[in-house]
Tab-separated table of C-alpha atoms in Angstrom:
chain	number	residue	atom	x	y	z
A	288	UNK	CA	0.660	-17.369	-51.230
A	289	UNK	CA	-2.343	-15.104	-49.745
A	290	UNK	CA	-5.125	-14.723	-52.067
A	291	UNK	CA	-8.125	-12.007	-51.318
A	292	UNK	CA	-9.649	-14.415	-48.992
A	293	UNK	CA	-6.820	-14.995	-46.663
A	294	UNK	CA	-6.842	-10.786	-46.894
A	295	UNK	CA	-10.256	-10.508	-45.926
A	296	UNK	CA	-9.482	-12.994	-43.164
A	297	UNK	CA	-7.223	-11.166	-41.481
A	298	UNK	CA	-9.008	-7.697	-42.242
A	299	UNK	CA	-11.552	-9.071	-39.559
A	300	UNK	CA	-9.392	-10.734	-37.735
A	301	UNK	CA	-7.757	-7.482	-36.945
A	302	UNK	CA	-11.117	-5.502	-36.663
A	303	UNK	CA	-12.392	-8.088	-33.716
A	304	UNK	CA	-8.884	-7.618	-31.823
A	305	UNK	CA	-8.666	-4.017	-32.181
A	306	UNK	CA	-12.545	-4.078	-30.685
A	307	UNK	CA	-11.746	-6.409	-28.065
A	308	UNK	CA	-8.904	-4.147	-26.874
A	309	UNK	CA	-11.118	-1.416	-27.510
A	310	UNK	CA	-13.842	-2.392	-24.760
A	311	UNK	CA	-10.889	-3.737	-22.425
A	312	UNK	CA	-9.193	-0.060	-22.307
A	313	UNK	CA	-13.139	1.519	-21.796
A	314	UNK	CA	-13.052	-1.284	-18.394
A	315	UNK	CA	-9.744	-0.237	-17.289
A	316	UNK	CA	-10.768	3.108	-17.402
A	317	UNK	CA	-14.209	3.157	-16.004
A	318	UNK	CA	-12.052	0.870	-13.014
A	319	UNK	CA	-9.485	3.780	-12.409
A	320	UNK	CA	-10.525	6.682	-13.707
A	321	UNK	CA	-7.288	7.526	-14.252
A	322	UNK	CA	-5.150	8.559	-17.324
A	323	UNK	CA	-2.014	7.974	-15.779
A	324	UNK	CA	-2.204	4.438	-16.155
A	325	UNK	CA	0.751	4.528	-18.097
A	326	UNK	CA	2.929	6.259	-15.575
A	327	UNK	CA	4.853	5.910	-12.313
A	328	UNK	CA	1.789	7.316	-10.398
A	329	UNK	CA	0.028	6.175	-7.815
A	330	UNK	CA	-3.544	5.139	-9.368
A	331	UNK	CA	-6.307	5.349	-6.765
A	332	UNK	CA	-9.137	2.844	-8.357
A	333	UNK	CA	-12.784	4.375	-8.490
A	334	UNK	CA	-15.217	3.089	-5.935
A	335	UNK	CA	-17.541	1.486	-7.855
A	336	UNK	CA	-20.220	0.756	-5.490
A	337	UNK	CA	-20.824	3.768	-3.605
A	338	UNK	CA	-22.526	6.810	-4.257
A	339	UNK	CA	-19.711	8.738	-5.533
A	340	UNK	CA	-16.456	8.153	-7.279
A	341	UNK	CA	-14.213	10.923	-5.892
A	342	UNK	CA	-11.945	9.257	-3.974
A	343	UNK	CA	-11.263	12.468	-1.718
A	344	UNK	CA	-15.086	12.329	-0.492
A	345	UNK	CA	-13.734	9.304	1.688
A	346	UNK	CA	-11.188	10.166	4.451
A	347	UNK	CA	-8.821	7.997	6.170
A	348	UNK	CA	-7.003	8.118	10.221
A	349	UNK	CA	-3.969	7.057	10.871
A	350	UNK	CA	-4.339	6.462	14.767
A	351	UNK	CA	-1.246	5.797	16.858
A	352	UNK	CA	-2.106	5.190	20.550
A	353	UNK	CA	0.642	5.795	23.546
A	354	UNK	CA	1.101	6.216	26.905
A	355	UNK	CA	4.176	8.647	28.738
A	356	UNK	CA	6.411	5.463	28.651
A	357	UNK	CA	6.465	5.509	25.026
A	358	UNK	CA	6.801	9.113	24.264
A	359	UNK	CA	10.473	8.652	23.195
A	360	UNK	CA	9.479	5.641	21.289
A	361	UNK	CA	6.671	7.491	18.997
A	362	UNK	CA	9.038	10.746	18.763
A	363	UNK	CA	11.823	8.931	17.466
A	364	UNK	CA	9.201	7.038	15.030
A	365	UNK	CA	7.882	10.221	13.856
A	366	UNK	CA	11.747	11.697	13.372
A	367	UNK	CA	11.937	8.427	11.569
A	368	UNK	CA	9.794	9.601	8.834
A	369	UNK	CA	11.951	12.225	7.212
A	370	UNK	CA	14.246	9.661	6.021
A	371	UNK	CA	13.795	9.331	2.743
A	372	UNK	CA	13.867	5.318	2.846
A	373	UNK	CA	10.666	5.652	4.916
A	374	UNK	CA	8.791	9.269	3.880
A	375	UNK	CA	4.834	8.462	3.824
A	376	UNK	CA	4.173	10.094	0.258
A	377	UNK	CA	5.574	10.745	-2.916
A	378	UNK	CA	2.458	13.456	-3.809
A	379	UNK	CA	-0.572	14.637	-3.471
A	380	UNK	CA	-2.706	13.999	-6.587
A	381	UNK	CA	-5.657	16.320	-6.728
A	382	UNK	CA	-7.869	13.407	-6.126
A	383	UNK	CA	-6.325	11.675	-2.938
A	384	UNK	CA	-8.434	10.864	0.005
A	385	UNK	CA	-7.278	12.932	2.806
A	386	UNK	CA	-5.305	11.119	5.489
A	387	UNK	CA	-5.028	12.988	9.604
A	388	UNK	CA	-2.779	11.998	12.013
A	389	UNK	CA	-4.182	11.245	15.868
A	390	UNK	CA	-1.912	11.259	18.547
A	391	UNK	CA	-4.322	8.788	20.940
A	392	UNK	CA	-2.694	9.793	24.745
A	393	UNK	CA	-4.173	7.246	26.934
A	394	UNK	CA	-4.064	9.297	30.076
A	395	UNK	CA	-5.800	13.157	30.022
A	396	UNK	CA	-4.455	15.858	27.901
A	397	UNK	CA	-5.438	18.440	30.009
A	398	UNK	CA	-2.690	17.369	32.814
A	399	UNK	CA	0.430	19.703	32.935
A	400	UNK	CA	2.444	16.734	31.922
A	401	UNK	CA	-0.529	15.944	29.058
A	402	UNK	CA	-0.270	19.693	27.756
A	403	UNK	CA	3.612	19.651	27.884
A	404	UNK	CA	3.329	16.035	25.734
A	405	UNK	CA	0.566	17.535	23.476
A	406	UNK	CA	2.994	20.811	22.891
A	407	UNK	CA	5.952	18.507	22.478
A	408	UNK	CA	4.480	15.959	19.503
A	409	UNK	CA	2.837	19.303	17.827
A	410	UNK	CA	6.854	20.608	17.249
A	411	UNK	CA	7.651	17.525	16.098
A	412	UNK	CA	4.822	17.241	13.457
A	413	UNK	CA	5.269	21.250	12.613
A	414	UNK	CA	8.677	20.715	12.113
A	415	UNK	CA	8.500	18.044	9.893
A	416	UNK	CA	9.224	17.395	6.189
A	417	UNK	CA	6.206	14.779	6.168
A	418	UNK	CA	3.544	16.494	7.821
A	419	UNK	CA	2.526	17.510	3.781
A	420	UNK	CA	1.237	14.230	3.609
A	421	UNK	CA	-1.330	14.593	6.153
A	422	UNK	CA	-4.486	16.724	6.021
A	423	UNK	CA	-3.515	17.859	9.961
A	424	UNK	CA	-2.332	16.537	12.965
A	425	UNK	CA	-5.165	16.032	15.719
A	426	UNK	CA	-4.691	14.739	19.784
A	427	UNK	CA	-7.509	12.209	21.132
A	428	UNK	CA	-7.342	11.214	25.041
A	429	UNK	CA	-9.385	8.009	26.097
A	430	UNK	CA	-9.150	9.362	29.973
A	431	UNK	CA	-7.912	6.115	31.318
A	432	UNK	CA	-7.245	6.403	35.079
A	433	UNK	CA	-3.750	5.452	35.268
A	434	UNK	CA	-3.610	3.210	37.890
A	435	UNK	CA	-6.064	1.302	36.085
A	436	UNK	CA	-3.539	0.860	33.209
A	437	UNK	CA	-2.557	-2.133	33.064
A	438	UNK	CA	-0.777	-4.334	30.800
A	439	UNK	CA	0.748	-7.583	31.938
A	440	UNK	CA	0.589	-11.570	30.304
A	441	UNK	CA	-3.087	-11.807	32.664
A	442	UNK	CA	-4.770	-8.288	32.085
A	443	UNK	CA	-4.567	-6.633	28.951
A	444	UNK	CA	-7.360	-3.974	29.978
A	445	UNK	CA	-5.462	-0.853	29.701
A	446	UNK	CA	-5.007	-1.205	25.753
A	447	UNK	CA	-8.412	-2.564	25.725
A	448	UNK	CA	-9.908	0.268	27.153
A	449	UNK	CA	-8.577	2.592	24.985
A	450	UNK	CA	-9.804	0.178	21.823
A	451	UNK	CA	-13.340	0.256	22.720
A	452	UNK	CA	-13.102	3.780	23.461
A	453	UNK	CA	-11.567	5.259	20.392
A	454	UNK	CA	-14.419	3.460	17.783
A	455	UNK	CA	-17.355	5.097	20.468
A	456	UNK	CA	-16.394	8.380	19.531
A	457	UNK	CA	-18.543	10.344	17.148
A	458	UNK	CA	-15.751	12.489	16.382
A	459	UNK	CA	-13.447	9.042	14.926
A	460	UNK	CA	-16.683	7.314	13.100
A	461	UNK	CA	-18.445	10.326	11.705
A	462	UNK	CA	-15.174	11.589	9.893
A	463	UNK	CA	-13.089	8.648	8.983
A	464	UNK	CA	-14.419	5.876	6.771
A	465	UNK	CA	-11.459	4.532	7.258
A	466	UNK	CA	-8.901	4.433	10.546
A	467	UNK	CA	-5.573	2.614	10.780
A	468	UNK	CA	-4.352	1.755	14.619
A	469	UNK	CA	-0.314	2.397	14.208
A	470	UNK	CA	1.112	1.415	17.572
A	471	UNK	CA	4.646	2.823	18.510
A	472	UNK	CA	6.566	-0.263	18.070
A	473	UNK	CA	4.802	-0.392	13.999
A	474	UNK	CA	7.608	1.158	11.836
A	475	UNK	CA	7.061	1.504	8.533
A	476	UNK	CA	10.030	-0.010	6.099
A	477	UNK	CA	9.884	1.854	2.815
A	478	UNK	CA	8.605	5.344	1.566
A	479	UNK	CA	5.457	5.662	0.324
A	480	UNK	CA	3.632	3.889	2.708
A	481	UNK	CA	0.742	6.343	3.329
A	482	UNK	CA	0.081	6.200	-0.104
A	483	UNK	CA	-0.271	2.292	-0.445
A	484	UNK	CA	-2.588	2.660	3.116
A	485	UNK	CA	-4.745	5.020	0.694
A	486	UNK	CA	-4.902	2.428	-1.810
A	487	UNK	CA	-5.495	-0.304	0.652
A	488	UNK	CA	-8.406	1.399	1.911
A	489	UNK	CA	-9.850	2.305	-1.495
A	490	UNK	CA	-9.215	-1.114	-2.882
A	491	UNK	CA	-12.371	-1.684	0.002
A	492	UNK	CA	-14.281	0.759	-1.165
A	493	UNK	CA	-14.509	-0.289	-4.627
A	494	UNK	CA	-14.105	-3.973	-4.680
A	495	UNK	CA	-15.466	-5.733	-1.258
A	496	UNK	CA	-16.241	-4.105	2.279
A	497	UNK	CA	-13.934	-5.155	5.018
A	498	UNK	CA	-14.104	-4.601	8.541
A	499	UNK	CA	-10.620	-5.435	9.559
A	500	UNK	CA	-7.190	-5.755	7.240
A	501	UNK	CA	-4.004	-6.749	8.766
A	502	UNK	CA	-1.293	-9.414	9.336
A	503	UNK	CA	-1.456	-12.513	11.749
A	504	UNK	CA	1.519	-13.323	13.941
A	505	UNK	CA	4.391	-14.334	10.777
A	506	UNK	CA	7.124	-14.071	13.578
A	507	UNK	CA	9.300	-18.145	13.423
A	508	UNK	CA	9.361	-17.568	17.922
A	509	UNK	CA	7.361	-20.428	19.691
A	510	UNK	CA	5.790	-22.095	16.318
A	511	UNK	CA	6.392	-24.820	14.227
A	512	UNK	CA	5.284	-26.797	11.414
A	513	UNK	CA	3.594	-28.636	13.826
A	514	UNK	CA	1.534	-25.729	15.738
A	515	UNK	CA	-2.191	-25.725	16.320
A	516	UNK	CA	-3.488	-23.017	18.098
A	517	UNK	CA	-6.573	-21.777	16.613
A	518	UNK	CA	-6.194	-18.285	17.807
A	519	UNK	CA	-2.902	-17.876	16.209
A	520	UNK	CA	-4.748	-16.955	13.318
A	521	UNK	CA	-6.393	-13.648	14.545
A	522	UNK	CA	-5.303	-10.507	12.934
A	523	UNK	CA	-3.236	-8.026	15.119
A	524	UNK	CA	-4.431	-4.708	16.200
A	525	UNK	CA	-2.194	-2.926	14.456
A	526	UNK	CA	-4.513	-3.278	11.261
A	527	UNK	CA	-7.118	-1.059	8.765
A	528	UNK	CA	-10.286	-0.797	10.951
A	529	UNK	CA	-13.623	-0.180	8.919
A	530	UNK	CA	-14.384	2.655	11.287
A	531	UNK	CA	-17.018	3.951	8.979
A	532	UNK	CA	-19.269	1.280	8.952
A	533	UNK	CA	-22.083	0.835	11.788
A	534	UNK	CA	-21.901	-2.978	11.460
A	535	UNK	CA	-18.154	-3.214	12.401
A	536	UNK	CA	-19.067	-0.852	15.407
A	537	UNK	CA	-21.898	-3.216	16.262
A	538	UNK	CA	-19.595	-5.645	15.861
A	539	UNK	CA	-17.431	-4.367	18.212
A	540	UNK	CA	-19.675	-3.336	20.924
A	541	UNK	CA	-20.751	-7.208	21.048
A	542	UNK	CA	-17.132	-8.023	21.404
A	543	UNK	CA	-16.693	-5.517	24.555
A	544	UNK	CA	-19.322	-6.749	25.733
A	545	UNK	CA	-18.781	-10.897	25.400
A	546	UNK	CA	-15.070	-10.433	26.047
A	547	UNK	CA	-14.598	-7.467	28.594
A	548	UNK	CA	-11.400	-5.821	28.761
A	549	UNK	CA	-9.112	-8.211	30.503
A	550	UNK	CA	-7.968	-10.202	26.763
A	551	UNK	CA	-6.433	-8.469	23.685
A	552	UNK	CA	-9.012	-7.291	21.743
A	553	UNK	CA	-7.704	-8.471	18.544
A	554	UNK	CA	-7.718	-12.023	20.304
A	555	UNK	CA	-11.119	-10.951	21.854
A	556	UNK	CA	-12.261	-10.006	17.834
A	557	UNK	CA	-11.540	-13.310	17.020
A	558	UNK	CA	-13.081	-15.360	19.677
A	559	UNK	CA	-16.195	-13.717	19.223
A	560	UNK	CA	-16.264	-13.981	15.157
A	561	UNK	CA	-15.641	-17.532	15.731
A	562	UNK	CA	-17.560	-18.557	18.353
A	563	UNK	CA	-20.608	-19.303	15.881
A	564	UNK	CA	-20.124	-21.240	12.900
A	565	UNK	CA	-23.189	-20.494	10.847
A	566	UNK	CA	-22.263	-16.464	11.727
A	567	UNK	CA	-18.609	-16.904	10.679
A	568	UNK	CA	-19.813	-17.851	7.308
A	569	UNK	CA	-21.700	-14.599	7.053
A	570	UNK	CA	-19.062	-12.288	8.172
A	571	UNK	CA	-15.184	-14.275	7.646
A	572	UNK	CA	-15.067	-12.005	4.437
A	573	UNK	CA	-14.895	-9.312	6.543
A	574	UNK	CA	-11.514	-9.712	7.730
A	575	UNK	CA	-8.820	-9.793	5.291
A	576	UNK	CA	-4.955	-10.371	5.328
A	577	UNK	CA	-2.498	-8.185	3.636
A	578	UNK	CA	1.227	-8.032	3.279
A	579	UNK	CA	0.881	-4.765	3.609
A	580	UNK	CA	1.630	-4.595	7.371
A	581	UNK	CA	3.760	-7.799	8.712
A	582	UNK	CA	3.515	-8.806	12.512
A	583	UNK	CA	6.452	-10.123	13.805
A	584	UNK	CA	5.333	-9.927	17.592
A	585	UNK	CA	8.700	-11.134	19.697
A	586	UNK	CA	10.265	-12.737	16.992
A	587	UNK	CA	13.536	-11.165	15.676
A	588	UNK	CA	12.988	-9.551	12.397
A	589	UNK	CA	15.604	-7.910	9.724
A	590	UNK	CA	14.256	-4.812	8.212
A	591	UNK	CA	16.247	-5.140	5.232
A	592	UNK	CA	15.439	-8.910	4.722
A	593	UNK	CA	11.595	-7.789	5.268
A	594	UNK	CA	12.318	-5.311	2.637
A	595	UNK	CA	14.078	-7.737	0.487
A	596	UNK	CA	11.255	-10.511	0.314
A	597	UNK	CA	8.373	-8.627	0.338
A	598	UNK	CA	8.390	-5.778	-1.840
A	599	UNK	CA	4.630	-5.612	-1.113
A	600	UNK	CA	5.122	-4.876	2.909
A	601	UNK	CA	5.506	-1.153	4.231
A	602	UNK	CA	4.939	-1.223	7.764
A	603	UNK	CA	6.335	-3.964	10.159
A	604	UNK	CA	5.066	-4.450	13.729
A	605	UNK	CA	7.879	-5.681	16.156
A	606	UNK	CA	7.552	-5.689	19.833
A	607	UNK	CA	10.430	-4.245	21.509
A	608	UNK	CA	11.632	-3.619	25.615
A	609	UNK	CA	9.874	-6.562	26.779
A	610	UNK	CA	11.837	-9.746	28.388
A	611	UNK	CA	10.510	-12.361	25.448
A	612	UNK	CA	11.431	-9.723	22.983
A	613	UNK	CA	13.824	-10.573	20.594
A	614	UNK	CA	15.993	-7.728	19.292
A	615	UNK	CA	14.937	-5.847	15.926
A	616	UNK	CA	17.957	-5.977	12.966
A	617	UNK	CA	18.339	-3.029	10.883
C-alpha cells in the first residue's frame, strides 16, 4: 500500500525524468535544427562549428572525370539515373546544400569532337528526370595532351594529371566546400544517394573536418586472411574530397610534388600521409572510411547482394573492360 510518501516519491521522480527528457529534446534540436525529426525526411544536422548554420551556405560537386573512350560508359550511367531503384533525390528541402554536376573531359572542349561531346552530355542532363536534383550541370577540361594520356599497370599519369589539376582550379575550391570524384565505372545502387552524399558531407561540417572519405579496396580478388600489404589500406579516388579546405590543397600539392604523376594518386595520398609517423598522428583523422561508397576494384561484385548487406552503401565502384576484371552481377 502507497502512503503520501511513496506519492511524493514518485511526484519527483517523474518531475526529474520529464526534465531530463526535457533538456535531451532542447540537444536534439539545437543538433538538427529540424522539426521533422519524427518523419521520413531526410534531416540535414546543423554545423555546429562554423560560422553559420544554414546548411545551403555550403555547396557540394559531384565531379565525374572521362575521356572519349568512356563516353558510352558515363551516358549510359547518367540514363541509369532515371530508374527509380537508383534516382539521386527524393526532394529538395528548402534548406539543402546545393549539389552541381561537372562533366571533367580530360582532353579540350573546344575540339569539334569536345563541342559535339559537350552538346551530347548537355541533352542527356536536359532531358533528364534527375537533373532536379542538381543546382546545374557544368563541363571542366584539364587540357591533357592526349598522347600524353596514359594509363597502363607502370604509368598512371594521365588520371593523375587530371587529379592535381582539378583541386588547382579556383573555379572547383572557391565554390565547393565539398567535391565528390564519381568515376564512370562508380554506379550508384539505390535511390537517394545524392541525398545521403549531402549528409555525408554535412556530417563533416558539423562533427569533425575530413579531408578525404571513401572505401578501401573490399573486393575478395588477390587477398586473403593472410595479406599484408600496407598500401592496401589507402582510400580509393572515387571518394568525398575536402576541396574547401586550404590544408587538404596543401596537402595535395606536397603529394604532386613527392609522388609525381606516374603512381595513383590515391596510392600516392597514402604514401605521403604515411611516410612520417609523428605527422600521421596529426593528420590520420583526416581520412575517414564510409560504407557509403564500396570499392570492389576487379573483384566480381553482385549489386543486389551489395544492396542486400549493406543497407548503408549507395554507390559501388567496380572496374569493368579491363583483362583482370571480373564481370559485374546485376
Amino acid at each position: 500500500m502507497l502512503h503520501k510518501g511513496h506519492y511524493r516519491m514518485l511526484s519527483i521522480q517523474g518531475l526529474v525524468y520529464s526534465l531530463i527528457g526535457f533538456v535531451m529534446g532542447v540537444v536534439v534540436v539545437y543538433m538538427f535544427g529540424s522539426s521533422h525529426l519524427m518523419t521520413n525526411e531526410l534531416v540535414y544536422p546543423r554545423p555546429l562549428f562554423l560560422n553559420t548554420t544554414d546548411p545551403s551556405a555550403y555547396t557540394i560537386a559531384i565531379v565525374r572525370p572521362f575521356i572519349p573512350g568512356q563516353l558510352d560508359q558515363l551516358l549510359e550511367s547518367l540514363l541509369d539515373w532515371d530508374n527509380p531503384d537508383f534516382f539521386p533525390c527524393n526532394h529538395r528541402l528548402s534548406n539543402a546544400p546545393p549539389v552541381t554536376l561537372i562533366l571533367y573531359y580530360a582532353y579540350s572542349l573546344n575540339s569539334t569532337r569536345g563541342m559535339e561531346i559537350q552538346k551530347l552530355l548537355t541533352q542527356a542532363y536536359e532531358y533528364s528526370k534527375w537533373r532536379k536534383c542538381f543546382a546545374g550541370l557544368e563541363f571542366m577540361s584539364a587540357h591533357i595532351n592526349e598522347t600524353a594520356d596514359v594509363y597502363n599497370s607502370q604509368d598512371k599519369s594521365g588520371p593523375q594529371v587530371m587529379f592535381f589539376h582539378l583541386f588547382e582550379q579556383p573555379s572547383l575550391y572557391t565554390r565547393f566546400h565539398y567535391t565528390m570524384i564519381m568515376e564512370p565505372d562508380a554506379r550508384p545502387i539505390r535511390r537517394r544517394w545524392v541525398d545521403q552524399l549531402e549528409r555525408e558531407c554535412l556530417w563533416g561540417m558539423s562533427i569533425y573536418s575530413f579531408w578525404m572519405k571513401g572505401s578501401m579496396y573490399v573486393g575478395r580478388k588477390h587477398v586473403t586472411d593472410s595479406t599484408k600489404t600496407p598500401w592496401l589500406l589507402h582510400i580509393n579516388g572515387n571518394a568525398i574530397y575536402n576541396s574547401g579546405c586550404p590544408c587538404f590543397r596543401d596537402f595535395v600539392a606536397e603529394v604532386k610534388k613527392l609522388q609525381g604523376t606516374g603512381n595513383a594518386y590515391d596510392v600516392s595520398m597514402w604514401h605521403v600521409a604515411h611516410s612520417k609517423f609523428t605527422r600521421l598522428q596529426d593528420i590520420m583523422h583526416k581520412f575517414i572510411y564510409t560504407p557509403f561508397i564500396r570499392n570492389y576494384g576487379v573483384s566480381n561484385v553482385s549489386i543486389s547482394g551489395v544492396r542486400a548487406e549493406w543497407e548503408d552503401t549507395y554507390i559501388v565502384h567496380k572496374k569493368v573492360n579491363c583483362p583482370d576484371c571480373d564481370p559485374l552481377t546485376p
